[in-house]
PDB file of C-alpha atoms and ligand atoms in Angstrom:
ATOM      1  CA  UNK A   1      96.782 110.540 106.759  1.00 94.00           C
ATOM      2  CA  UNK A   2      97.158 112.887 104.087  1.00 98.00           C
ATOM      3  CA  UNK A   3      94.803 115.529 102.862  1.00 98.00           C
ATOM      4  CA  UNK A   4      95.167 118.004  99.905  1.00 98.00           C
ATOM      5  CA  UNK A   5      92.443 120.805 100.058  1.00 97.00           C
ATOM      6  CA  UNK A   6      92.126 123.258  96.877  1.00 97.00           C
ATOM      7  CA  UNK A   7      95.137 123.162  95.839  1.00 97.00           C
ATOM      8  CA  UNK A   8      96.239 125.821  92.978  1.00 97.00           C
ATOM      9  CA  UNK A   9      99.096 125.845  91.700  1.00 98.00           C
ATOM     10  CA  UNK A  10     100.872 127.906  89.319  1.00 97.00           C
ATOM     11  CA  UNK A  11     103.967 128.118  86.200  1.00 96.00           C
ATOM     12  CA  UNK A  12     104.835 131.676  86.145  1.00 93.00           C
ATOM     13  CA  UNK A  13     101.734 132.791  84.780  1.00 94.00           C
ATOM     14  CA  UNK A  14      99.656 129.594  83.913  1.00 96.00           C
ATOM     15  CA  UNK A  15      97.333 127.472  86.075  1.00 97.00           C
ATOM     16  CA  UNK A  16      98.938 124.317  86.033  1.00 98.00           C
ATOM     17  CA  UNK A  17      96.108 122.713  89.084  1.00 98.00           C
ATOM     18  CA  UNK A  18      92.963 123.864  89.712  1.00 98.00           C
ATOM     19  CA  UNK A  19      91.650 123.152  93.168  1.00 98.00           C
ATOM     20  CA  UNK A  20      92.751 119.563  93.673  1.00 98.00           C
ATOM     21  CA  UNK A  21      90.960 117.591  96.437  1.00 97.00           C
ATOM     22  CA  UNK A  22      92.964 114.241  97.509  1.00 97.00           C
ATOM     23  CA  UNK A  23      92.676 112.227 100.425  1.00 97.00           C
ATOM     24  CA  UNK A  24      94.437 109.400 101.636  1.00 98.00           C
ATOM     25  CA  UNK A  25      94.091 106.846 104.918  1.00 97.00           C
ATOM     26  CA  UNK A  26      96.600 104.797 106.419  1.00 96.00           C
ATOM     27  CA  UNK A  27      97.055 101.931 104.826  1.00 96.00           C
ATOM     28  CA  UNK A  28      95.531 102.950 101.415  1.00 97.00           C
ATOM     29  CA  UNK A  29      97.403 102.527  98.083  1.00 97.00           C
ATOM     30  CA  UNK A  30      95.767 105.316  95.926  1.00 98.00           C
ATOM     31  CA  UNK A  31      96.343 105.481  92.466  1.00 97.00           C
ATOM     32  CA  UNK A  32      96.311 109.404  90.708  1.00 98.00           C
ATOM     33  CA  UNK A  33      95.717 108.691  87.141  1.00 97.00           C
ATOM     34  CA  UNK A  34      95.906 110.686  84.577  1.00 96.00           C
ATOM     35  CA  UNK A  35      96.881 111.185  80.578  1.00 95.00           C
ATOM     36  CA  UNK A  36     100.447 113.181  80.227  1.00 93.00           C
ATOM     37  CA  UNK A  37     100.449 116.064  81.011  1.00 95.00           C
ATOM     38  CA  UNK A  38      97.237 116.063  83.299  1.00 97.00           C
ATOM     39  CA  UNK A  39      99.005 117.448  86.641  1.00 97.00           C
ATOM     40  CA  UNK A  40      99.966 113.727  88.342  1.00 97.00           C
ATOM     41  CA  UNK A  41     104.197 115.343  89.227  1.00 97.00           C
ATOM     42  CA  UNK A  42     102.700 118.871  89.457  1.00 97.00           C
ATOM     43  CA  UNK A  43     100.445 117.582  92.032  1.00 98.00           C
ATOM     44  CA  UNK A  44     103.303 115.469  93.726  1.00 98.00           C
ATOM     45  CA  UNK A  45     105.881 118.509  93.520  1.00 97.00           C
ATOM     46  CA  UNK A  46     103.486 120.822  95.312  1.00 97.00           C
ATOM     47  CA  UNK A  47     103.367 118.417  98.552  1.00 98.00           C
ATOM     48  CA  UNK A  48     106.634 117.702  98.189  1.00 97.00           C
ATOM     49  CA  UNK A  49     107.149 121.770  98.468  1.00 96.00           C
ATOM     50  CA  UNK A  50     108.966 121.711  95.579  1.00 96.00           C
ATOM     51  CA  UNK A  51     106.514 123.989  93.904  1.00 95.00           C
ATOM     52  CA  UNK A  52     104.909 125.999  96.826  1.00 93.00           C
ATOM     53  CA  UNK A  53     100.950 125.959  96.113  1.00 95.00           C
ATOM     54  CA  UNK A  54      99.370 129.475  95.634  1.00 95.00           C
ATOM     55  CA  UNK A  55      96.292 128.769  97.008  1.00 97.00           C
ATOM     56  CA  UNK A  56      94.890 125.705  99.480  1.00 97.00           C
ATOM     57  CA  UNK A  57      96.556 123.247 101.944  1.00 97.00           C
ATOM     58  CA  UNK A  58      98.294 120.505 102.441  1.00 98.00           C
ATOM     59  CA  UNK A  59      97.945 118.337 105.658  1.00 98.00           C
ATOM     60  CA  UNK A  60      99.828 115.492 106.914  1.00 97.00           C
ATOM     61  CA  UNK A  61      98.412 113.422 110.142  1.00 94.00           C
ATOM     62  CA  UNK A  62      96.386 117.002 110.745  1.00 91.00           C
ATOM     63  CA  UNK A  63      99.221 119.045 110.494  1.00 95.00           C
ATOM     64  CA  UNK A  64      99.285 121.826 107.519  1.00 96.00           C
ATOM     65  CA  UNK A  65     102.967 120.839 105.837  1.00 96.00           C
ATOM     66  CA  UNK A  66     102.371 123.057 102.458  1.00 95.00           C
ATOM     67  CA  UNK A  67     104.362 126.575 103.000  1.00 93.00           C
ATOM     68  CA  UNK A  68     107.318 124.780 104.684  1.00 96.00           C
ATOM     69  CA  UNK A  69     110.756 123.994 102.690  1.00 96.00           C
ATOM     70  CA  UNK A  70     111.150 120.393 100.898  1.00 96.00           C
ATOM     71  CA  UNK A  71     113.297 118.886 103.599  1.00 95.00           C
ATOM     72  CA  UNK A  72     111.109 119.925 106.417  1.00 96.00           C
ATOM     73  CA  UNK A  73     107.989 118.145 104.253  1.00 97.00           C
ATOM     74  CA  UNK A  74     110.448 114.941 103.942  1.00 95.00           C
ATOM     75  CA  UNK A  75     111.668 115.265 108.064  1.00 95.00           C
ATOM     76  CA  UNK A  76     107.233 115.896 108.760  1.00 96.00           C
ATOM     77  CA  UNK A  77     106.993 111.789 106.588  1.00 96.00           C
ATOM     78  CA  UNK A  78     106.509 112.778 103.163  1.00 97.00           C
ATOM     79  CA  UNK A  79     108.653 110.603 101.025  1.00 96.00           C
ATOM     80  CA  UNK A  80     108.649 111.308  97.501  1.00 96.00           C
ATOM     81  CA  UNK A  81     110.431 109.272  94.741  1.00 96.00           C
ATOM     82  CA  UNK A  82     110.452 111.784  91.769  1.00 94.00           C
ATOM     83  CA  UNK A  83     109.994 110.194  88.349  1.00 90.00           C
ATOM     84  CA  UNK A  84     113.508 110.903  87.533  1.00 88.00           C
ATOM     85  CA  UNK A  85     114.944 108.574  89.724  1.00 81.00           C
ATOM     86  CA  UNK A  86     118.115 109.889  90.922  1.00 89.00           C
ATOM     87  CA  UNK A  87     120.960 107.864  92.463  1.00 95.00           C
ATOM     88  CA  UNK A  88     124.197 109.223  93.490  1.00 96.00           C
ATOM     89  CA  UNK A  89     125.776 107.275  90.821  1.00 96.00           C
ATOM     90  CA  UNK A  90     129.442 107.194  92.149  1.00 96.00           C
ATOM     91  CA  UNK A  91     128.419 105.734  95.480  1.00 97.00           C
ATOM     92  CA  UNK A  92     127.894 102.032  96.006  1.00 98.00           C
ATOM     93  CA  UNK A  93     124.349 100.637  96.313  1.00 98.00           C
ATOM     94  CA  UNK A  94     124.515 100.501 100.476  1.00 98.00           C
ATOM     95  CA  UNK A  95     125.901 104.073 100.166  1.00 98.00           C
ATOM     96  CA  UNK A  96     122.771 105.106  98.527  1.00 97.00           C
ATOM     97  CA  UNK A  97     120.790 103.484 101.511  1.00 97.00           C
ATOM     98  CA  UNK A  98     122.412 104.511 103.784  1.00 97.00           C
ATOM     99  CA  UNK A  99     122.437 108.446 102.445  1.00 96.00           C
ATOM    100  CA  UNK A 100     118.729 108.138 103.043  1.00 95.00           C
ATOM    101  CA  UNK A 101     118.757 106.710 106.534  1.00 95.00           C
ATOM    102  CA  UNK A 102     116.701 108.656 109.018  1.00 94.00           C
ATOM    103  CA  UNK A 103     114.356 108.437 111.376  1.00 94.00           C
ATOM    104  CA  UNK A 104     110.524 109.122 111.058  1.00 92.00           C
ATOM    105  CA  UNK A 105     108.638 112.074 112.125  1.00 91.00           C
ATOM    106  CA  UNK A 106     107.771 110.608 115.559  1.00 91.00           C
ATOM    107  CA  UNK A 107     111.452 108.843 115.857  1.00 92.00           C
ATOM    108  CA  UNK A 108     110.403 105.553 114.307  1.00 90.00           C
ATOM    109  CA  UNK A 109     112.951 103.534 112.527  1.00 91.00           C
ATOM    110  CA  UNK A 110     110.903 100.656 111.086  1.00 90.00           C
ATOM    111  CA  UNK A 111     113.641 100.291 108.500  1.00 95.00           C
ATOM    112  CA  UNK A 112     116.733  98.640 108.105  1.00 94.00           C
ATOM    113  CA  UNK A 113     119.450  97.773 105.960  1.00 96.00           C
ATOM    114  CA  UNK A 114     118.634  94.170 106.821  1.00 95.00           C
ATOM    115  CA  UNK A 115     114.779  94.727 105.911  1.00 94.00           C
ATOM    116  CA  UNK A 116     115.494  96.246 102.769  1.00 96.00           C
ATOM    117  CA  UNK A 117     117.682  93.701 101.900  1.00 96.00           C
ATOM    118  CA  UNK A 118     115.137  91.134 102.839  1.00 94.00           C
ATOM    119  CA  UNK A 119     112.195  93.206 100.207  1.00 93.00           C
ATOM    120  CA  UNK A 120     114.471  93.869  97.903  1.00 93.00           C
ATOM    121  CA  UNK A 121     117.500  90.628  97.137  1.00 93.00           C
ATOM    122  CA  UNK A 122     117.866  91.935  94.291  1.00 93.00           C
ATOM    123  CA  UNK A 123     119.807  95.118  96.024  1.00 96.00           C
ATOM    124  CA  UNK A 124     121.409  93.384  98.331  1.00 96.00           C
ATOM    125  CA  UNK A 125     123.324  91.111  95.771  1.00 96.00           C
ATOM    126  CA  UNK A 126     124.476  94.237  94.171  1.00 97.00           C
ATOM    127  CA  UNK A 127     125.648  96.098  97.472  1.00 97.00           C
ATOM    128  CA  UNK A 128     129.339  97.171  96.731  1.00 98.00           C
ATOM    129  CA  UNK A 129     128.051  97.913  92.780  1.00 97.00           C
ATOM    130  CA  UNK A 130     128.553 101.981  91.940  1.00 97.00           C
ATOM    131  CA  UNK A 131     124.829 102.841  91.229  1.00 97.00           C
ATOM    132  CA  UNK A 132     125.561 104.120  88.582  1.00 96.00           C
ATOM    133  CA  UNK A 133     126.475 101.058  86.845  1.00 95.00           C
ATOM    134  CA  UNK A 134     122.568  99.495  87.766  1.00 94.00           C
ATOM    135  CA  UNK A 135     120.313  99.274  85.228  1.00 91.00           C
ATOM    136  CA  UNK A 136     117.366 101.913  85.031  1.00 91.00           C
ATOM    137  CA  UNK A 137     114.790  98.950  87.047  1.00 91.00           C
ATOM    138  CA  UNK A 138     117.182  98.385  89.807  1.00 93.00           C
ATOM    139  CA  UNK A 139     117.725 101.951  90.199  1.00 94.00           C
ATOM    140  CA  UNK A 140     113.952 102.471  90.652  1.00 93.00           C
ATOM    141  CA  UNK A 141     114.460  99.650  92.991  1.00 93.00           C
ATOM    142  CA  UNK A 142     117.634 101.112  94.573  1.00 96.00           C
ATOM    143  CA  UNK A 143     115.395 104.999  95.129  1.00 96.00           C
ATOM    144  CA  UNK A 144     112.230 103.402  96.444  1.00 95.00           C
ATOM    145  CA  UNK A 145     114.447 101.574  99.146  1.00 96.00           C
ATOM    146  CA  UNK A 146     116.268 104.689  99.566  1.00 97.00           C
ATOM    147  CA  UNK A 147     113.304 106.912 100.307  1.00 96.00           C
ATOM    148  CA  UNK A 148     111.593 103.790 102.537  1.00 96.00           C
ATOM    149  CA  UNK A 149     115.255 104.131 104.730  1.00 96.00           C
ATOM    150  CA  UNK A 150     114.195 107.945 105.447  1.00 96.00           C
ATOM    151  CA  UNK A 151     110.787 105.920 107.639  1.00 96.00           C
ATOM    152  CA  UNK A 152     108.308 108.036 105.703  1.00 96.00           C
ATOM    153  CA  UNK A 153     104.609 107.907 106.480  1.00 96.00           C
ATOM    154  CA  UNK A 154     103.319 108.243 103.183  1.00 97.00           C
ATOM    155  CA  UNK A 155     105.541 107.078 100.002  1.00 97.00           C
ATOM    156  CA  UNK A 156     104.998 109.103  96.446  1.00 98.00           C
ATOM    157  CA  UNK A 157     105.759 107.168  93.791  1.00 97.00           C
ATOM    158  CA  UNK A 158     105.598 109.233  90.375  1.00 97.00           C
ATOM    159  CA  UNK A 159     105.256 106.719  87.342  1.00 95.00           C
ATOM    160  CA  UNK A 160     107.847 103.891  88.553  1.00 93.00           C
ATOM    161  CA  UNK A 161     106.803 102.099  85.704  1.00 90.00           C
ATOM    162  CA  UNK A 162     107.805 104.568  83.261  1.00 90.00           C
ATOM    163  CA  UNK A 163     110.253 104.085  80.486  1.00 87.00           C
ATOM    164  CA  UNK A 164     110.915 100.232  81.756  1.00 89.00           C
ATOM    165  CA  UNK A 165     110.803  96.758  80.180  1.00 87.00           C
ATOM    166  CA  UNK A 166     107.524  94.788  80.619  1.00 89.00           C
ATOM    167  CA  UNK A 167     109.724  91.959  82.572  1.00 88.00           C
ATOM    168  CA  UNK A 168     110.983  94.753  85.108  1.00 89.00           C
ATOM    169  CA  UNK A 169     107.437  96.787  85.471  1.00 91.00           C
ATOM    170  CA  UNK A 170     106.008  93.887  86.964  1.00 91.00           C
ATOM    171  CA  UNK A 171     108.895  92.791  89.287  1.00 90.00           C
ATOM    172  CA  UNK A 172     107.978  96.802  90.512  1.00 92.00           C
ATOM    173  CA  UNK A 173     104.313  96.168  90.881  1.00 94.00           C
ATOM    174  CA  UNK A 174     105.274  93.050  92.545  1.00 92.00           C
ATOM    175  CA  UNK A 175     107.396  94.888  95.288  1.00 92.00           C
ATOM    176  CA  UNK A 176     104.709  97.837  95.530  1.00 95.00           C
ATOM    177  CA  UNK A 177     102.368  95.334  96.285  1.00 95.00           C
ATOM    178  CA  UNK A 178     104.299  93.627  99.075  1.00 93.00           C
ATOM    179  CA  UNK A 179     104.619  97.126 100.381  1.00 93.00           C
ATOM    180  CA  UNK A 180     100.961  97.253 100.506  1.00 95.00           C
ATOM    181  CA  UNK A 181     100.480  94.311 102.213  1.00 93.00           C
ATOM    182  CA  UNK A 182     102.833  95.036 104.704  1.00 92.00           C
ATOM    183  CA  UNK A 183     100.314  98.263 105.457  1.00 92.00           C
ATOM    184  CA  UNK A 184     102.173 100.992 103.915  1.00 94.00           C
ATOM    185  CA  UNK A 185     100.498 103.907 103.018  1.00 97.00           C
ATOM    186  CA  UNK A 186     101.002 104.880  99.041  1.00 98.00           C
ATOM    187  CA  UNK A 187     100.469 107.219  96.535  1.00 98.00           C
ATOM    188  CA  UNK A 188     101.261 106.335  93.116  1.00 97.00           C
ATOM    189  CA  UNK A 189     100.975 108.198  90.123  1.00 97.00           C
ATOM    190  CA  UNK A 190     100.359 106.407  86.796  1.00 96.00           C
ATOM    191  CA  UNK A 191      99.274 106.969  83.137  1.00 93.00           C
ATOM    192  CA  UNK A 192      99.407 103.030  83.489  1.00 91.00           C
ATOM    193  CA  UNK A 193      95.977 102.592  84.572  1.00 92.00           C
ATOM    194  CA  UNK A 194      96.288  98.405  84.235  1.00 92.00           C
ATOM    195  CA  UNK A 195      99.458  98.761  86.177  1.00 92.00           C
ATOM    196  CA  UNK A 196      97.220  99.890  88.431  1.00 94.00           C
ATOM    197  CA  UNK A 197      94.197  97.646  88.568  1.00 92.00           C
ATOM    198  CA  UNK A 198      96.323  94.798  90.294  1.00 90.00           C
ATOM    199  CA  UNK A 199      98.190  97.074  92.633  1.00 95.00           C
ATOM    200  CA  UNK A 200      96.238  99.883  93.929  1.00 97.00           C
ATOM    201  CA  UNK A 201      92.941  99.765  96.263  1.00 97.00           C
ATOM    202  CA  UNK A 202      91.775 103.139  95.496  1.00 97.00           C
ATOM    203  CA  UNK A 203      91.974 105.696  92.243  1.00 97.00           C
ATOM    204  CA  UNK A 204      91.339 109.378  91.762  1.00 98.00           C
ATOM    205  CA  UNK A 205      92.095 110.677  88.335  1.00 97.00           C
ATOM    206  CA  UNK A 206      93.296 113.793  87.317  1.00 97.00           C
ATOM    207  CA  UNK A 207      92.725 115.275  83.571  1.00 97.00           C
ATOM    208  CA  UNK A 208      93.579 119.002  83.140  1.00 97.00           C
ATOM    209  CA  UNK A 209      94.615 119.836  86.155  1.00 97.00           C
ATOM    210  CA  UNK A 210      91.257 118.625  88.039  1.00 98.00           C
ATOM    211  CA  UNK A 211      89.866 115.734  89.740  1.00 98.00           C
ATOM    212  CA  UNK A 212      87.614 114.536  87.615  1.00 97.00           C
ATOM    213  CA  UNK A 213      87.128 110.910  89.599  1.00 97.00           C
ATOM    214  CA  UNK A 214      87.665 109.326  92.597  1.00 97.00           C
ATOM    215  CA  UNK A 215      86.551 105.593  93.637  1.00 97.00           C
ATOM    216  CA  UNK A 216      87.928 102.374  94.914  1.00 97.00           C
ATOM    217  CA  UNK A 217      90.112 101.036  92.510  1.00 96.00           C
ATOM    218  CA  UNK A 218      87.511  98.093  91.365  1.00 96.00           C
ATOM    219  CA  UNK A 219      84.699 100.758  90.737  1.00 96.00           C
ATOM    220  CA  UNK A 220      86.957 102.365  88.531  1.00 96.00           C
ATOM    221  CA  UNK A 221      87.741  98.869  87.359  1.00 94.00           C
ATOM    222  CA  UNK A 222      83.889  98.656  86.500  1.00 95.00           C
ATOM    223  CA  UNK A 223      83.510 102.092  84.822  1.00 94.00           C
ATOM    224  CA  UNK A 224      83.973 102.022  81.643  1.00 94.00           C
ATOM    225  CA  UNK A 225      82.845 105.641  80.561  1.00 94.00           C
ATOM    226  CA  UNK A 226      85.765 107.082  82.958  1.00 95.00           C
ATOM    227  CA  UNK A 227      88.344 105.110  81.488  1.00 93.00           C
ATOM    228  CA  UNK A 228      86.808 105.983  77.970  1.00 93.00           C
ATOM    229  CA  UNK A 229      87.177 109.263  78.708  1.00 92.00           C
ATOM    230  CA  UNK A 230      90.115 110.460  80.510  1.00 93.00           C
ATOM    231  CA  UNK A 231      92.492 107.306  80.346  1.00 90.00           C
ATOM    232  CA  UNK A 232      92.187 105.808  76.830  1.00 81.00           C
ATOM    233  CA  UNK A 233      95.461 106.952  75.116  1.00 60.00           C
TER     234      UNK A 233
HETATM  235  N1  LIG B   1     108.380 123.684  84.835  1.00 57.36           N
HETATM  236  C1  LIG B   1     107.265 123.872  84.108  1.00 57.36           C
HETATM  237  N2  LIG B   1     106.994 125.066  83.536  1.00 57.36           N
HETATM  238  C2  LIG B   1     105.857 125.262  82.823  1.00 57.36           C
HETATM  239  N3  LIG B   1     104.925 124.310  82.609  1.00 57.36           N
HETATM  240  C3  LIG B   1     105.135 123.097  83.147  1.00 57.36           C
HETATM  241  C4  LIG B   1     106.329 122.809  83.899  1.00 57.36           C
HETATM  242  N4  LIG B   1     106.269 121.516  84.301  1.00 57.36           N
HETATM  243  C5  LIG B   1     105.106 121.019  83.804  1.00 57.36           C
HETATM  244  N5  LIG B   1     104.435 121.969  83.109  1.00 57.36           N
HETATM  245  C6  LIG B   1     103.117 121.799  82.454  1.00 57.36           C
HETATM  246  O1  LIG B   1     102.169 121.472  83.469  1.00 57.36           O
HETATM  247  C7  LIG B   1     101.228 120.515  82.981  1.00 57.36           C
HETATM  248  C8  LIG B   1     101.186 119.338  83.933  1.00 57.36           C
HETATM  249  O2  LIG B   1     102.433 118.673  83.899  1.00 57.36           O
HETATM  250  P1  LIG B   1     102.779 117.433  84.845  1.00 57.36           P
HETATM  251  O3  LIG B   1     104.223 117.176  84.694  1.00 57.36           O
HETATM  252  O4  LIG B   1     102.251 117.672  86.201  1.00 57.36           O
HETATM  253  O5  LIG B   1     101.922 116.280  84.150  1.00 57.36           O
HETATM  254  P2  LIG B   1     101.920 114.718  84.435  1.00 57.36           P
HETATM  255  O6  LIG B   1     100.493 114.342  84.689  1.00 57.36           O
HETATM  256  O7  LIG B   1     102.898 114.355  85.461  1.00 57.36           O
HETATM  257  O8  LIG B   1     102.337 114.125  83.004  1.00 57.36           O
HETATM  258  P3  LIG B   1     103.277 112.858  82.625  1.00 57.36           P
HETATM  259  O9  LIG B   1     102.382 111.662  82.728  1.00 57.36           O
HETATM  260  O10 LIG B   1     103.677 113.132  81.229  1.00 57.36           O
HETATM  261  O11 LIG B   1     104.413 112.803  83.583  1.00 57.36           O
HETATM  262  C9  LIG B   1     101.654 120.190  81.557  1.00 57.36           C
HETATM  263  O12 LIG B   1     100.861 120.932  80.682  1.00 57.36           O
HETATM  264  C10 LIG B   1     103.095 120.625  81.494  1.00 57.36           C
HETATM  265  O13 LIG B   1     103.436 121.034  80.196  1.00 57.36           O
HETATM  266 MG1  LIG B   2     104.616 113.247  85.451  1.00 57.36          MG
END
């Protein structure tokens, strides 16, 4: 599904990634772990086209996406949920959704309004609220939905978890799993590796810009000199 070949990427002047390998199938909910600052959004932002790649590829369903702009990456099925979570804040909750309606790459349009409401009550009870006025859970909520109305192939998810109550981060893991079981195909990025553990079937960790790792997620489960060593905080 998608495939990341040697990927180097660049900050003016210093080497931010160093030849990142990541692969993931249809269906698979990989988890890229890493410490802060390790290269987990530099890594997202460079499929995303946000920051082009200097060197390697980027391939989606076979096709090379890297060297095209950010919407043409988002119209080819990437959909990315940046860890900043924006809303459009003086819109209403269905506004939001339905900003982000389009159809997939291949003219799919798996989702809904309806669906979406059905995944995500929460949302649909708050439907004519500004988005602005949600609190900072429900407007992960509200962007995940958002991005899932755009019928991506692959979702990004950078740290959803981040910066939220312990109540909320598992009402997210919760929904990320459902996603998963309804077969679609994620890539999460975490410093939260036990966040992880219950959500994700398969892990590659990052540290210093490099893979360092890559397993299903219950050998990394079992290894306890990897998660010594790159994700012990
Ligand atoms: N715009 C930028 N200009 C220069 N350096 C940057 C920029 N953005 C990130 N960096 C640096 O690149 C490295 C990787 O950052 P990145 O944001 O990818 O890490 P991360 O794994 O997502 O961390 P976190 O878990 O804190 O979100 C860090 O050393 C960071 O300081
Ligand atoms: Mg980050």
């Amino acid at each position: 599904m998608l495939e990341v070949n040697g990927l180097d990427v660049f900050y003016g002047a210093s080497q931010i990634l160093f030849g990142v390998d990541l692969k993931v199938e249809k269906s698979q909910t990989m988890a890229l772990l890493g410490r802060n600052g390790a290269g987990k959004s530099t890594t997202f932002k460079a499929i995303a086209g946000i920051v082009p790649p200097r060197r390697g590829e980027v391939r989606l369903g076979g096709d090379v996406i890297s060297g095209r702009k950010p919407y043409r990456i988002a119209r080819a099925g990437i959909g990315f949920v940046p860890e900043d979570r924006q809303v459009f804040p003086e819109h209403t909750v269905e506004d939001n959704l339905l900003i982000g309606m389009k159809k997939g790459p291949n003219g799919e349009s798996h989702w809904t309004l309806e669906r979406i409401y059905d995944i995500f009550p929460i949302l649909a009870s708050m439907r004519t609220r500004m988005a602005g006025r949600l609190s900072g859970g429900e407007q992960q909520m509200l962007t995940i939905a958002r991005t899932l109305m755009g019928n991506p192939e692959i979702l990004l998810l950078d740290e959803p978890s981040e910066g939220l109550a312990p109540i909320i981060v598992q009402s997210i893991g919760e929904l990320i799993k459902q996603l998963r079981e309804m077969g679609v195909t994620i890539l999460l990025a975490e410093q939260n590796m036990h966040f992880c553990l219950g959500i994700a079937t398969h892990a590659t960790v990052v540290d210093k810009g490099q893979i360092v790792y890559r397993d299903t997620i219950e050998g990394l489960r079992a290894n306890d000199a990897i998660k010594q060593r790159y994700l012990a905080i």
